Amino acid sequence: MDSFWGYLAPLIIIIGITILHLLLPARWLKGYINRPGSEEKSIYRLNGLLVLAFSVAIWFSLCNYGNLSYNWLYLHRWEGLAGAFFTGLIFTALVVFRYKPVRKNLLADIFLGRAENIKLLNGRVDAKMWLYMVGAVMLELNVLSFAAHHNMTFGPEASAGVLTATLLITWFVTEYMFFERVHLYTYDIFAERVGFKLGWGCLVFYPFFYTIPLWSTVHLPDPGLSSFYYILPVIIFFTGWGLARGANMQKYHFKRDPNKRFLWIKPESITDGKNTLLANGFWGKSRHINYLGEILMASGIVLATGYPDIIWPWLYPLYYILLLFTREWDDDRRCAAKYGELWSEYKKRVKYRIIPFVY
Ligand code: NDP
C-alpha cells in the first residue's frame, strides 16, 4: 500500500504546490518578453519563495505530527520517480496535443513543444514559471528526505558531507526562488516552447536527477575526511554561484536600466544604434560565464558529498556540461541572427565562449 502512495506522491505534491501557488499572496511583475501579438510586456504572478517555505513547513508538520517518516520520500524514491515519470508524460501529451503543429516532425513537436507561452486562470498561472517552481520545490523535498535518511541511519556518526551537500543544494533552490523574477529574462522564457523537454524536464528530471549526488551517497557512512576537506567544495560552489548569479544580475539590471550600476560595475556597452550589448564586468570575461558558474556549483556539490571517487554524482556536472555547452552554441546562433554585425564585434571584444582564457 505504501508503494502505491509512493507512485502517487509526485502527483499529490504537484497538486499541493499548485494550490499553494494559487492561494498564497504573490507579486504581479512585468516580464521580458511581449504578450503574443502585443507591444506590451507579459505579466507574471510570482510567489515561489513563499510556496517553497510553506511546502517545506507542511512537509515537516506531516512528519512531526502525522504518520509520515522524515525519510519517506527516500524510501519510496523509485516509486516516486516512476510516478513522476508517468505524470510528466501525461503533462507533455496534454500540453502538446492541445496546440497546432509548428513543425513537420511530430517527434520534434513533442520534444520541443508547440505553444510558447501558456497562461491559465486569467494569467494567474504561467506554465513555464509554474514548472520551474514545482520542480524546485519537489527537488528540495527530496533532498531533505534523502538527508533525513542518512541521519536516521547513522545518527551521531552522520557525515558532514551529506549535511554540506544538502545545505548547498538548499541554497541553490532557495536563491533561485528568491531571484525568481530574474529568470523571466532567461533563454527558457524567450526561446523555448512547452513540451517534453521543459515539462518532463521540470516534473521528473529536475526533482530527481538533481538529487543524484545525494541519491548515490546517503546510504554510505561518513567517509572520515578532515573538516578542512569541506572548505574547498564550499569555495568552489560559492565561486560558481558568484559567477552565475553575478552575470544574471548584471544583465537583468542592464536590460531594465542600461545606465544602472550593478555592484561596483558601471555598465560599458557596444551598440549599432538599434541594439546594445553589455561588454564589461561578467559579460566582458566570457560570453557565458554564468554557464561556468553553474558547472562549478554542481562540482562543488559533488565534492561536498565526501565521495569524489564515486562516479554517479559526477553525472550531475557532466549533464550541465552537455546542456550548457550545446545551449551556448544555440544561443550564439540566435544572437548572431538577432544582432548581426554587433554580435561579431562583441565576439571580437570578448573572445571566450564560457571559460575565460580557455574556451
Ligand atoms: P543567458 O542568461 O546567458 O542569456 C543569453 C541571452 O542573453 C542571449 O540570448 C541574449 O538575449 C542576451 N545576451 C547575451 N549576451 C549579452 C550581452 N553581452 N549583453 C546583453 N545581453 C546579452 O543564458 P540562459 O538564459 O540560458 O541562462 C540563464 C541562467 O540560468 C544562467 O545562469 C544559466 O546558467 C542558468 N541555467 C541554470 C540551469 C540549471 O538547471 N541550474 C539550466 C539552464 C540555465 P537577448 O538578445 O534577448 O537579450
Coordinates of C-alpha atoms and ligand atoms in Angstrom, one line a residue:
M1 CA 0.0 0.0 0.0
D2 CA 2.9 2.3 0.9
S3 CA 4.3 1.7 -2.6
F4 CA 1.0 2.8 -4.2
W5 CA 1.2 6.1 -2.3
G6 CA 4.9 6.3 -3.4
Y7 CA 3.7 6.3 -7.1
L8 CA 1.0 8.9 -6.3
A9 CA 3.2 11.1 -4.2
P10 CA 4.6 13.3 -7.0
L11 CA 1.1 14.0 -8.3
I12 CA -0.2 14.8 -4.8
I13 CA 2.8 17.1 -4.2
I14 CA 2.3 18.8 -7.6
I15 CA -1.4 19.5 -6.8
G16 CA -0.4 20.7 -3.3
I17 CA 2.2 23.1 -4.7
T18 CA -0.3 24.4 -7.3
I19 CA -2.9 25.1 -4.6
L20 CA -0.3 26.9 -2.5
H21 CA 0.7 28.9 -5.6
L22 CA -2.9 29.9 -6.2
L23 CA -3.8 30.7 -2.6
L24 CA -0.7 32.4 -1.2
P25 CA -0.1 36.1 -1.8
A26 CA 2.0 36.9 -4.9
R27 CA 3.7 39.8 -6.8
W28 CA 2.5 40.7 -10.3
L29 CA 5.6 41.6 -12.3
K30 CA 6.3 42.7 -15.9
G31 CA 8.5 40.2 -17.7
Y32 CA 11.0 40.5 -20.5
I33 CA 9.0 39.2 -23.5
N34 CA 5.9 40.8 -25.0
R35 CA 2.5 39.4 -24.8
P36 CA 1.6 37.5 -28.0
G37 CA 0.6 39.9 -30.7
S38 CA 1.1 42.9 -28.5
E39 CA 3.7 45.6 -27.7
E40 CA 3.1 45.2 -24.0
K41 CA 5.2 43.1 -21.7
S42 CA 3.9 39.8 -20.4
I43 CA 2.8 39.9 -16.8
Y44 CA 3.6 37.1 -14.3
R45 CA 2.2 36.3 -10.9
L46 CA 5.2 35.0 -8.8
N47 CA 5.4 33.7 -5.2
G48 CA 7.9 30.8 -5.5
L49 CA 9.8 31.6 -2.3
L50 CA 6.6 31.6 -0.2
V51 CA 5.4 28.4 -1.8
L52 CA 8.7 26.7 -1.1
A53 CA 8.6 27.8 2.6
F54 CA 5.0 26.6 3.0
S55 CA 5.7 23.3 1.3
V56 CA 8.7 22.5 3.5
A57 CA 6.8 23.6 6.6
I58 CA 3.8 21.4 5.6
W59 CA 6.2 18.5 4.9
F60 CA 7.8 18.9 8.3
S61 CA 4.4 19.1 10.0
L62 CA 3.3 15.9 8.3
C63 CA 6.5 14.2 9.5
N64 CA 6.4 15.7 13.0
Y65 CA 2.7 15.4 13.9
G66 CA 1.5 12.9 11.3
N67 CA 2.3 9.4 10.3
L68 CA 5.0 10.2 7.8
S69 CA 8.6 9.4 8.4
Y70 CA 11.2 12.0 7.5
N71 CA 12.8 9.7 5.0
W72 CA 9.6 8.6 3.3
L73 CA 10.4 10.2 0.0
Y74 CA 13.8 8.5 0.1
L75 CA 12.4 5.1 0.9
H76 CA 9.9 5.5 -2.0
R77 CA 12.3 7.3 -4.4
W78 CA 12.0 4.6 -7.1
E79 CA 8.2 4.6 -7.0
G80 CA 8.2 8.4 -6.8
L81 CA 10.5 8.5 -9.8
A82 CA 8.1 6.2 -11.7
G83 CA 5.0 8.1 -10.7
A84 CA 6.7 11.4 -11.7
F85 CA 7.8 9.9 -15.0
F86 CA 4.2 8.9 -15.8
T87 CA 2.8 12.3 -14.7
G88 CA 5.4 14.0 -16.8
L89 CA 4.4 12.0 -19.9
I90 CA 0.7 12.8 -19.3
F91 CA 1.5 16.5 -18.8
T92 CA 3.6 16.5 -22.1
A93 CA 0.7 14.9 -24.0
L94 CA -1.8 17.4 -22.6
V95 CA 0.4 20.4 -23.3
V96 CA 1.5 19.4 -26.8
F97 CA -1.6 17.9 -28.4
R98 CA -3.9 20.9 -27.4
Y99 CA -2.0 23.1 -29.8
K100 CA -1.5 23.2 -33.6
P101 CA 1.7 21.6 -35.0
V102 CA 4.6 24.0 -35.5
R103 CA 7.0 21.5 -37.2
K104 CA 6.5 18.8 -39.8
N105 CA 8.1 16.3 -37.5
L106 CA 5.7 15.1 -34.7
L107 CA 8.5 13.8 -32.5
A108 CA 10.3 17.2 -32.6
D109 CA 7.0 18.9 -31.7
I110 CA 6.5 16.5 -28.8
F111 CA 10.1 17.0 -27.5
L112 CA 10.4 20.8 -28.0
G113 CA 6.7 21.7 -27.6
R114 CA 4.3 23.7 -29.7
A115 CA 2.9 26.6 -27.5
E116 CA 5.5 29.2 -26.5
N117 CA 3.9 30.8 -23.5
I118 CA 0.8 29.3 -21.9
K119 CA -1.1 31.2 -19.3
L120 CA -4.0 29.8 -17.3
L121 CA -6.7 31.1 -14.9
N122 CA -6.6 34.7 -16.3
G123 CA -2.8 34.8 -16.2
R124 CA -2.6 33.7 -12.6
V125 CA -0.5 30.7 -13.6
D126 CA 2.3 30.9 -16.2
A127 CA 3.1 27.3 -17.4
K128 CA 6.9 27.8 -17.5
M129 CA 7.3 29.6 -14.2
W130 CA 4.9 27.0 -12.6
L131 CA 7.0 24.2 -14.0
Y132 CA 10.2 25.7 -12.5
M133 CA 8.6 26.3 -9.2
V134 CA 7.1 22.8 -9.0
G135 CA 10.4 21.2 -10.0
A136 CA 12.4 23.2 -7.5
V137 CA 10.1 22.5 -4.5
M138 CA 9.9 18.8 -5.3
L139 CA 13.7 18.7 -5.5
E140 CA 14.0 20.4 -2.1
L141 CA 11.6 17.9 -0.5
N142 CA 13.5 15.0 -2.0
V143 CA 16.8 16.5 -0.8
L144 CA 15.6 17.0 2.8
S145 CA 14.1 13.5 2.9
F146 CA 17.3 11.9 1.5
A147 CA 19.4 13.8 4.1
A148 CA 17.0 12.7 6.8
H149 CA 17.5 9.1 5.7
H150 CA 21.2 9.5 6.2
N151 CA 20.8 11.0 9.7
M152 CA 18.3 8.3 10.7
T153 CA 20.7 5.6 9.6
F154 CA 23.9 6.9 11.0
G155 CA 22.7 9.1 13.9
P156 CA 25.7 10.8 15.6
E157 CA 28.1 9.1 13.1
A158 CA 26.4 11.0 10.2
S159 CA 28.6 12.5 7.6
A160 CA 29.4 16.2 7.4
G161 CA 29.5 15.7 3.7
V162 CA 25.8 14.9 3.4
L163 CA 25.0 17.9 5.6
T164 CA 27.2 20.2 3.4
A165 CA 25.8 18.9 0.1
T166 CA 22.2 19.3 1.5
L167 CA 22.9 22.8 2.5
L168 CA 24.4 23.7 -0.8
I169 CA 21.5 22.3 -2.8
T170 CA 19.1 24.0 -0.5
W171 CA 20.9 27.3 -1.1
F172 CA 20.7 26.6 -4.9
V173 CA 16.9 26.1 -4.7
T174 CA 16.2 28.9 -2.3
E175 CA 18.2 31.5 -4.0
Y176 CA 16.6 30.5 -7.3
M177 CA 13.2 31.2 -5.7
F178 CA 14.5 34.4 -4.2
F179 CA 15.6 35.7 -7.6
E180 CA 12.6 34.1 -9.4
R181 CA 11.9 37.4 -11.2
V182 CA 15.3 37.4 -12.8
H183 CA 14.5 34.2 -14.6
L184 CA 11.8 36.0 -16.6
Y185 CA 14.8 37.2 -18.6
T186 CA 16.3 33.9 -19.5
Y187 CA 16.6 31.7 -22.6
D188 CA 13.8 29.3 -21.5
I189 CA 11.3 32.1 -21.3
F190 CA 12.1 33.7 -24.7
A191 CA 13.5 30.9 -26.8
E192 CA 11.7 27.7 -25.7
R193 CA 8.3 26.1 -26.1
V194 CA 6.5 24.0 -23.6
G195 CA 6.8 20.3 -24.5
F196 CA 8.6 17.2 -23.2
K197 CA 11.9 18.9 -22.7
L198 CA 10.6 21.6 -20.4
G199 CA 7.5 19.8 -19.0
W200 CA 9.0 16.3 -18.3
G201 CA 12.3 18.0 -17.6
C202 CA 10.9 20.1 -14.7
L203 CA 8.5 17.5 -13.3
V204 CA 10.8 14.5 -13.4
F205 CA 14.4 15.2 -14.4
Y206 CA 14.9 18.3 -12.2
P207 CA 13.5 17.0 -8.9
F208 CA 15.0 13.5 -9.2
F209 CA 18.2 13.7 -11.3
Y210 CA 19.5 16.8 -9.4
T211 CA 19.5 14.7 -6.2
I212 CA 22.0 12.3 -7.7
P213 CA 24.9 13.4 -5.6
L214 CA 22.9 12.6 -2.5
W215 CA 20.9 9.7 -4.0
S216 CA 24.2 7.8 -4.6
T217 CA 25.9 8.6 -1.3
V218 CA 23.4 9.0 1.6
H219 CA 23.4 5.2 2.3
L220 CA 27.1 5.3 2.8
P221 CA 28.9 6.0 6.1
D222 CA 30.9 9.1 6.9
P223 CA 34.0 9.0 4.6
G224 CA 36.0 10.1 7.6
L225 CA 37.6 13.2 5.9
S226 CA 39.0 16.0 7.9
S227 CA 36.7 19.0 8.4
F228 CA 39.2 21.1 6.3
Y229 CA 38.4 19.0 3.3
Y230 CA 34.9 20.5 3.1
I231 CA 36.2 24.1 2.8
L232 CA 37.3 23.5 -0.8
P233 CA 33.9 22.3 -2.2
V234 CA 32.2 25.2 -0.4
I235 CA 34.6 27.7 -2.0
I236 CA 34.1 26.1 -5.4
F237 CA 30.3 26.2 -5.1
F238 CA 30.2 29.8 -4.0
T239 CA 32.7 30.9 -6.6
G240 CA 30.4 29.3 -9.2
W241 CA 27.4 30.9 -7.5
G242 CA 29.1 34.4 -7.7
L243 CA 29.7 33.9 -11.4
A244 CA 26.3 32.7 -12.3
R245 CA 24.3 35.0 -10.1
G246 CA 26.6 37.9 -10.8
A247 CA 26.2 37.6 -14.6
N248 CA 22.5 37.1 -14.4
M249 CA 22.0 40.1 -12.1
Q250 CA 24.3 42.3 -14.2
K251 CA 22.3 41.5 -17.4
Y252 CA 19.0 41.8 -15.5
H253 CA 19.8 45.4 -14.3
F254 CA 21.2 46.3 -17.7
K255 CA 18.1 45.3 -19.5
R256 CA 15.9 47.2 -17.1
D257 CA 18.1 50.3 -17.0
P258 CA 21.2 50.4 -19.3
N259 CA 22.9 53.0 -17.1
K260 CA 22.4 51.4 -13.7
R261 CA 25.5 50.1 -11.9
F262 CA 25.5 46.6 -10.7
L263 CA 27.5 46.4 -7.5
W264 CA 30.7 48.4 -8.4
I265 CA 30.4 47.7 -12.1
K266 CA 29.4 50.7 -14.3
P267 CA 28.0 49.2 -17.5
E268 CA 30.0 49.5 -20.6
S269 CA 28.2 48.6 -23.8
I270 CA 28.6 48.4 -27.5
T271 CA 25.8 49.4 -29.8
D272 CA 24.8 49.6 -33.5
G273 CA 22.2 52.3 -32.8
K274 CA 19.4 49.8 -32.7
N275 CA 20.6 47.1 -30.2
T276 CA 23.0 47.3 -27.3
L277 CA 25.2 44.6 -25.7
L278 CA 27.0 44.6 -22.4
A279 CA 30.7 44.3 -22.8
N280 CA 32.3 44.5 -19.4
G281 CA 32.1 43.0 -15.9
F282 CA 30.9 39.4 -16.1
W283 CA 30.0 39.9 -19.7
G284 CA 33.4 41.1 -20.6
K285 CA 35.2 38.0 -19.3
S286 CA 33.5 35.4 -21.4
R287 CA 30.2 35.4 -23.4
H288 CA 28.6 32.9 -21.0
I289 CA 30.5 33.0 -17.7
N290 CA 27.2 32.2 -16.0
Y291 CA 27.4 28.6 -17.5
L292 CA 30.8 28.1 -16.0
G293 CA 29.3 29.2 -12.7
E294 CA 26.6 26.5 -12.9
I295 CA 29.2 23.8 -13.6
L296 CA 31.4 24.9 -10.7
M297 CA 28.3 24.9 -8.4
A298 CA 27.5 21.4 -9.4
S299 CA 31.1 20.2 -9.0
G300 CA 31.2 21.8 -5.5
I301 CA 28.1 19.8 -4.5
V302 CA 29.6 16.6 -5.8
L303 CA 32.9 17.2 -3.9
A304 CA 30.9 18.1 -0.8
T305 CA 29.4 14.6 -0.5
G306 CA 32.9 13.5 0.5
Y307 CA 32.9 10.8 -2.1
P308 CA 34.7 12.3 -5.1
D309 CA 35.8 8.8 -6.2
I310 CA 32.2 7.6 -6.9
I311 CA 31.3 8.1 -10.5
W312 CA 27.5 8.6 -10.2
P313 CA 27.4 12.0 -8.5
W314 CA 29.6 13.3 -11.4
L315 CA 26.8 12.7 -13.8
Y316 CA 25.3 15.9 -12.4
P317 CA 28.1 18.4 -13.5
L318 CA 28.5 16.3 -16.7
Y319 CA 24.9 16.9 -17.5
Y320 CA 25.5 20.6 -17.1
I321 CA 28.4 20.5 -19.4
L322 CA 26.3 18.8 -22.1
L323 CA 23.3 21.0 -21.6
L324 CA 25.2 24.4 -21.3
F325 CA 27.8 23.9 -24.0
T326 CA 25.2 22.9 -26.5
R327 CA 22.9 25.8 -25.3
E328 CA 25.8 28.2 -25.8
W329 CA 26.2 27.1 -29.5
D330 CA 22.5 27.5 -29.9
D331 CA 22.4 30.9 -28.2
D332 CA 25.4 32.0 -30.3
R333 CA 23.4 31.2 -33.5
R334 CA 20.4 33.0 -32.1
C335 CA 22.4 36.1 -31.2
A336 CA 24.3 36.1 -34.5
A337 CA 20.9 36.2 -36.3
K338 CA 19.4 38.8 -34.0
Y339 CA 22.4 41.2 -33.6
G340 CA 24.3 40.6 -36.9
E341 CA 27.5 42.8 -37.1
L342 CA 27.1 43.9 -33.5
W343 CA 27.4 40.3 -32.3
S344 CA 30.6 39.8 -34.4
E345 CA 32.0 43.0 -32.8
Y346 CA 31.1 41.6 -29.3
K347 CA 32.8 38.3 -30.2
K348 CA 36.0 40.2 -31.2
R349 CA 35.9 42.1 -28.0
V350 CA 35.0 39.1 -25.7
K351 CA 36.8 36.2 -27.3
Y352 CA 36.0 33.3 -24.9
R353 CA 32.7 31.5 -25.0
I354 CA 32.4 30.1 -21.5
I355 CA 35.7 29.7 -19.7
P356 CA 38.0 32.8 -19.8
F357 CA 41.4 32.2 -21.4
V358 CA 40.5 28.5 -22.1
Y359 CA 37.3 28.2 -24.2
Ligands
NDP1 P1 21.9 33.8 -20.5 O1 21.5 34.5 -19.2 O2 23.4 33.9 -20.8 O3 21.1 34.5 -21.7 C1 21.5 34.6 -23.0 C2 20.8 35.8 -23.6 O4 21.3 37.0 -23.0 C3 21.0 35.9 -25.1 O5 20.2 35.1 -25.9 C4 20.7 37.4 -25.3 O6 19.3 37.5 -25.2 C5 21.3 38.0 -24.0 N1 22.7 38.4 -24.1 C6 23.8 37.6 -24.5 N2 24.9 38.3 -24.4 C7 24.6 39.6 -24.0 C8 25.3 40.7 -23.7 N3 26.6 40.8 -23.8 N4 24.6 41.8 -23.3 C9 23.3 41.8 -23.2 N5 22.5 40.7 -23.4 C10 23.2 39.6 -23.8 O7 21.6 32.3 -20.6 P2 20.3 31.5 -20.2 O8 19.1 32.3 -20.3 O9 20.5 30.2 -20.9 O10 20.6 31.2 -18.6 C11 20.2 32.0 -17.6 C12 20.7 31.4 -16.3 O11 20.1 30.2 -15.9 C13 22.2 31.1 -16.3 O12 22.8 31.5 -15.1 C14 22.3 29.7 -16.5 O13 23.5 29.2 -16.1 C15 21.1 29.2 -15.7 N6 20.6 27.9 -16.0 C16 20.5 27.0 -15.0 C17 20.1 25.7 -15.2 C18 20.0 24.8 -14.1 O14 19.5 23.7 -14.3 N7 20.5 25.1 -13.0 C19 19.8 25.3 -16.6 C20 19.9 26.3 -17.6 C21 20.3 27.6 -17.3 P3 18.6 38.9 -25.8 O15 19.0 39.0 -27.2 O16 17.1 38.6 -25.7 O17 19.0 40.0 -24.9

